[in-house]
Structures are given as C-alpha cells and as structure tokens.
Amino acid sequence: MNNNQNNPKNPSTQNPQNNPNPPSTQNPQNPPSSPITFLPQHGHYRNLRVYQVAEMIYDITFYFTQCYLSKGDRTIDQMVQAARSGKQNIAEGNQAAVTSSETEIKLTNVAKASLEELLDDYEDYLRVRHLQQWGNLHPRYEKMRQYARSGQIHKDYAVQVRRMNDEEIANLSITLIHQAIYMLHKLLITMQDRFVREGGIKERMYQSRIDYRRNQNNQNPSEKSE
C-alpha cells in the first residue's frame, strides 16, 4: 500500500483551496512598482577621494604645527581649524545632500575656502623663513606630485612626514591642498549642474507626488472619471 495516499501531511495530496500558502498568482511580467523616492542616493563621505585627501591634510597639518610652530603662536589654531573645516564641511555637505542641495553646495564651498586659507598659511610659512616653495622647475616637484596622487600615500603618509623636514612637509601639504581644491571645484560644478537638472528637495517632493497620483489614476481609471 502506498502510504503517501493516506498521509494527510503529504503536501502533494492536499486540496490547493485549503493551502494556507498558495502559490503567487501575480503576473511576473507586471511586478509591483517600486516606491517613488525623492531623496537622492549618496555614498558615504569617507569613500570620497576628496575627503580622504582632506583627512590627510588635517593629520599632516596637526603634526606640522606641533613640530614647527612655537607654542602660543596663533597660527597653530588658525591652520588646524582651517584644515579641520575643510575636512568636516566635506563630510557635512555630503550628509546634507539628502535633504538640501543648497546646504550641500554651501558647505562644499566653505570647505574649499577653508583649504584656500590653509594654502596661504603654508605659503607664508615658506616665504617668511626663506624656504623654497617647489614649482614646476624644482627637481623634486614632479616626484612629490606623483607621490601625492598615488595610492601609496594613503598607506604611509603618517610615517613619511616624520622623516621630512619642514620645507618638505609644507610642500607636500601644498600639493595635497591644490589637489583637494581642484576636486572640490569639479564637485561644485557637478552639484550645480545636478541642481539645474533636478531642482531642490521641494521640487522633487512635488514632482514625486504628481507622479504618484498619475500612476494611481492610470491604475484606477474609474476613479479618475469621477
């Protein structure tokens, strides 16, 4: 005798009308529409290359001011705060982008201005101490520039700066700051273009509501006629 025929627990013998979990009858060609969203998707700010460069600038500046500026010199606070402002405003601008394009652009511009201020401080340090600011013709300029653009710097900059003198550290910082300012400039252009195309959060909210209602009317034409 086949026990399966008399086994009430055998799923193959159950009445499909009594199955508490019947197979889905939804047409796979018409999946449910994904929810409408007006919030832009952003990656974490720590993954931004410009933030990573700004973080290096802050670390190097903190070390530089502690080692080469006299205690009580107001320039220490100015340089450290400018470096911190560059880093923090990149992070805050990226986080604010979810709800405010205006705030994102404003904070990113503050970050750029802070790093430009820090650039002046490093250039002043070299000038008043009669140290060289390495230009295109300096024999070490290109090598320093390539190092600042490499992936290696992220791994060993904390060790390398402790082997450098003040002129070398200042020129490395200047190179990194130029790099960060350039990236922030490009980022601001991208933000402005996106704002022109997509508008701000209020415009996206309004458009999402219109799209939702239009979709509802298309699904329920009888309600639309009423």
Short mmCIF file of C-alpha atoms in Angstrom, two decimals:
data_model
loop_
_atom_site.label_atom_id
_atom_site.label_comp_id
_atom_site.label_asym_id
_atom_site.label_seq_id
_atom_site.Cartn_x
_atom_site.Cartn_y
_atom_site.Cartn_z
CA MET A 1 0.00 0.00 0.00
CA ASN A 2 1.24 3.50 -0.81
CA ASN A 3 1.37 5.36 2.48
CA ASN A 4 1.51 8.71 0.72
CA GLN A 5 -2.10 8.38 -0.37
CA ASN A 6 -3.31 8.17 3.23
CA ASN A 7 -0.87 10.65 4.73
CA PRO A 8 -2.76 13.87 5.44
CA LYS A 9 0.52 15.68 5.97
CA ASN A 10 1.72 14.94 2.47
CA PRO A 11 1.61 18.28 0.60
CA SER A 12 1.00 16.59 -2.72
CA THR A 13 -2.39 15.28 -1.54
CA GLN A 14 -3.69 18.49 -0.01
CA ASN A 15 -6.50 20.44 -1.62
CA PRO A 16 -4.96 23.62 -3.05
CA GLN A 17 -8.03 25.54 -1.82
CA ASN A 18 -7.07 24.62 1.74
CA ASN A 19 -3.42 25.51 1.31
CA PRO A 20 -2.68 28.44 3.64
CA ASN A 21 0.24 29.43 1.42
CA PRO A 22 -0.97 29.15 -2.16
CA PRO A 23 1.50 29.94 -4.91
CA SER A 24 1.54 33.53 -6.07
CA THR A 25 -0.77 34.31 -8.96
CA GLN A 26 0.90 37.62 -9.66
CA ASN A 27 1.98 38.09 -13.24
CA PRO A 28 5.79 38.08 -13.20
CA GLN A 29 5.73 40.42 -16.17
CA ASN A 30 3.97 43.08 -14.07
CA PRO A 31 5.91 43.30 -10.79
CA PRO A 32 4.74 45.83 -8.23
CA SER A 33 6.00 49.28 -8.98
CA SER A 34 8.96 50.34 -6.87
CA PRO A 35 8.25 53.09 -4.35
CA ILE A 36 8.75 56.60 -5.60
CA THR A 37 11.63 58.35 -3.89
CA PHE A 38 12.68 61.96 -4.00
CA LEU A 39 15.72 61.53 -1.75
CA PRO A 40 19.00 61.35 -3.69
CA GLN A 41 21.23 58.38 -3.03
CA HIS A 42 24.71 59.23 -1.79
CA GLY A 43 27.64 57.07 -0.84
CA HIS A 44 29.36 57.53 2.49
CA TYR A 45 31.56 60.62 2.62
CA ARG A 46 34.55 58.55 3.78
CA ASN A 47 34.59 56.90 0.35
CA LEU A 48 35.05 60.25 -1.39
CA ARG A 49 38.62 60.72 -2.58
CA VAL A 50 38.46 64.43 -1.80
CA TYR A 51 37.52 63.64 1.80
CA GLN A 52 40.39 61.17 2.09
CA VAL A 53 42.81 63.83 0.83
CA ALA A 54 41.34 66.42 3.22
CA GLU A 55 41.77 64.00 6.11
CA MET A 56 45.45 63.56 5.22
CA ILE A 57 45.84 67.34 5.05
CA TYR A 58 44.38 67.67 8.54
CA ASP A 59 46.62 64.97 10.01
CA ILE A 60 49.76 66.40 8.38
CA THR A 61 48.85 69.96 9.39
CA PHE A 62 48.31 68.95 13.01
CA TYR A 63 51.72 67.27 13.10
CA PHE A 64 53.38 70.16 11.27
CA THR A 65 52.05 72.86 13.61
CA GLN A 66 53.00 70.90 16.72
CA CYS A 67 56.55 70.35 15.49
CA TYR A 68 57.48 73.55 13.66
CA LEU A 69 55.46 76.38 15.18
CA SER A 70 56.13 77.82 18.62
CA LYS A 71 53.63 77.18 21.38
CA GLY A 72 51.32 80.15 21.76
CA ASP A 73 51.58 81.06 18.07
CA ARG A 74 48.05 81.90 16.92
CA THR A 75 48.88 80.45 13.53
CA ILE A 76 48.68 76.97 15.07
CA ASP A 77 44.97 77.31 15.82
CA GLN A 78 44.31 79.03 12.51
CA MET A 79 45.96 76.31 10.45
CA VAL A 80 44.48 73.41 12.41
CA GLN A 81 40.99 74.92 12.32
CA ALA A 82 41.24 75.63 8.58
CA ALA A 83 42.33 72.04 7.94
CA ARG A 84 39.54 70.71 10.16
CA SER A 85 36.96 72.95 8.48
CA GLY A 86 37.99 71.60 5.07
CA LYS A 87 37.54 68.03 6.22
CA GLN A 88 34.37 68.49 8.27
CA ASN A 89 32.48 70.59 5.74
CA ILE A 90 33.06 67.99 3.03
CA ALA A 91 31.54 65.39 5.35
CA GLU A 92 28.63 67.59 6.45
CA GLY A 93 27.93 68.71 2.89
CA ASN A 94 27.73 65.12 1.72
CA GLN A 95 25.34 64.22 4.55
CA ALA A 96 23.19 67.32 3.99
CA ALA A 97 22.81 66.46 0.30
CA VAL A 98 19.98 64.05 1.10
CA THR A 99 17.63 66.85 2.11
CA SER A 100 19.17 70.11 0.87
CA SER A 101 21.11 70.75 -2.33
CA GLU A 102 21.59 74.35 -1.21
CA THR A 103 23.26 73.29 2.04
CA GLU A 104 25.39 70.73 0.21
CA ILE A 105 26.71 73.39 -2.18
CA LYS A 106 27.20 75.93 0.62
CA LEU A 107 29.20 73.58 2.88
CA THR A 108 31.29 72.26 -0.01
CA ASN A 109 32.18 75.83 -0.91
CA VAL A 110 33.11 76.54 2.73
CA ALA A 111 35.42 73.51 2.63
CA LYS A 112 37.11 74.87 -0.49
CA ALA A 113 37.53 78.34 1.06
CA SER A 114 39.00 76.84 4.25
CA LEU A 115 41.61 74.90 2.30
CA GLU A 116 42.48 78.01 0.27
CA GLU A 117 43.09 79.81 3.57
CA LEU A 118 45.31 76.95 4.74
CA LEU A 119 47.22 77.11 1.45
CA ASP A 120 48.06 80.77 2.17
CA ASP A 121 49.37 79.83 5.63
CA TYR A 122 51.75 77.22 4.24
CA GLU A 123 52.97 79.59 1.54
CA ASP A 124 53.51 82.30 4.17
CA TYR A 125 55.49 79.87 6.33
CA LEU A 126 57.88 79.12 3.49
CA ARG A 127 58.23 82.72 2.34
CA VAL A 128 58.99 84.39 5.69
CA ARG A 129 61.56 81.70 6.55
CA HIS A 130 63.24 81.93 3.13
CA LEU A 131 62.43 78.34 2.31
CA GLN A 132 61.60 77.16 -1.18
CA GLN A 133 58.13 76.58 -2.50
CA TRP A 134 58.66 73.91 -5.11
CA GLY A 135 57.48 74.93 -8.54
CA ASN A 136 57.44 73.08 -11.85
CA LEU A 137 61.19 73.54 -12.33
CA HIS A 138 62.20 72.24 -8.91
CA PRO A 139 63.98 68.85 -9.25
CA ARG A 140 61.75 67.25 -6.58
CA TYR A 141 58.44 68.76 -7.66
CA GLU A 142 57.30 66.04 -10.06
CA LYS A 143 58.26 63.22 -7.72
CA MET A 144 56.33 64.87 -4.87
CA ARG A 145 53.35 65.44 -7.14
CA GLN A 146 53.29 61.80 -8.24
CA TYR A 147 53.52 60.61 -4.64
CA ALA A 148 50.62 62.89 -3.62
CA ARG A 149 48.47 61.36 -6.38
CA SER A 150 49.41 57.74 -5.70
CA GLY A 151 47.59 55.17 -3.62
CA GLN A 152 50.77 54.66 -1.60
CA ILE A 153 50.41 57.96 0.23
CA HIS A 154 47.25 56.76 1.97
CA LYS A 155 49.21 53.85 3.44
CA ASP A 156 52.36 55.53 4.68
CA TYR A 157 51.97 59.32 4.88
CA ALA A 158 51.91 59.25 8.70
CA VAL A 159 55.33 57.57 8.67
CA GLN A 160 56.81 59.56 5.80
CA VAL A 161 56.08 63.02 7.22
CA ARG A 162 58.14 62.13 10.32
CA ARG A 163 61.13 61.65 8.04
CA MET A 164 60.68 65.03 6.35
CA ASN A 165 61.85 68.48 7.32
CA ASP A 166 59.54 71.48 7.47
CA GLU A 167 60.16 72.54 3.86
CA GLU A 168 59.31 69.07 2.58
CA ILE A 169 56.15 68.76 4.70
CA ALA A 170 54.93 72.21 3.70
CA ASN A 171 55.40 71.42 0.01
CA LEU A 172 53.66 68.08 0.37
CA SER A 173 50.74 69.81 2.08
CA ILE A 174 50.60 72.48 -0.61
CA THR A 175 50.50 69.77 -3.28
CA LEU A 176 47.68 67.93 -1.50
CA ILE A 177 45.73 71.15 -0.94
CA HIS A 178 45.94 72.03 -4.64
CA GLN A 179 44.67 68.53 -5.38
CA ALA A 180 41.73 68.88 -2.95
CA ILE A 181 40.79 72.36 -4.17
CA TYR A 182 40.71 71.11 -7.76
CA MET A 183 38.45 68.19 -6.82
CA LEU A 184 36.13 70.45 -4.82
CA HIS A 185 35.90 72.84 -7.77
CA LYS A 186 34.86 69.97 -10.04
CA LEU A 187 32.44 68.70 -7.39
CA LEU A 188 30.76 72.10 -7.11
CA ILE A 189 30.25 72.22 -10.87
CA THR A 190 28.64 68.76 -10.74
CA MET A 191 26.37 69.84 -7.87
CA GLN A 192 25.27 72.97 -9.71
CA ASP A 193 24.53 71.02 -12.89
CA ARG A 194 22.53 68.45 -10.93
CA PHE A 195 20.54 71.19 -9.22
CA VAL A 196 19.68 72.78 -12.58
CA ARG A 197 18.53 69.42 -13.97
CA GLU A 198 16.73 68.01 -10.92
CA GLY A 199 15.93 71.01 -8.74
CA GLY A 200 15.89 71.08 -4.97
CA ILE A 201 14.21 68.78 -2.49
CA LYS A 202 10.87 70.66 -2.57
CA GLU A 203 10.67 70.39 -6.34
CA ARG A 204 11.48 66.67 -6.22
CA MET A 205 8.89 66.12 -3.49
CA TYR A 206 6.23 67.91 -5.53
CA GLN A 207 7.13 66.02 -8.70
CA SER A 208 7.12 62.69 -6.87
CA ARG A 209 3.62 63.43 -5.56
CA ILE A 210 2.40 64.27 -9.07
CA ASP A 211 3.96 61.09 -10.46
CA TYR A 212 2.35 59.02 -7.70
CA ARG A 213 -1.13 60.42 -8.34
CA ARG A 214 -0.74 59.98 -12.08
CA ASN A 215 0.24 56.37 -11.51
CA GLN A 216 -2.75 55.83 -9.21
CA ASN A 217 -5.13 57.32 -11.79
CA ASN A 218 -3.71 55.06 -14.51
CA GLN A 219 -4.31 52.01 -12.31
CA ASN A 220 -7.85 53.12 -11.34
CA PRO A 221 -9.39 54.81 -14.39
CA SER A 222 -12.88 54.63 -12.83
CA GLU A 223 -11.81 56.91 -10.00
CA LYS A 224 -10.33 59.32 -12.50
CA SER A 225 -13.67 59.66 -14.32
CA GLU A 226 -15.40 60.52 -11.05
#
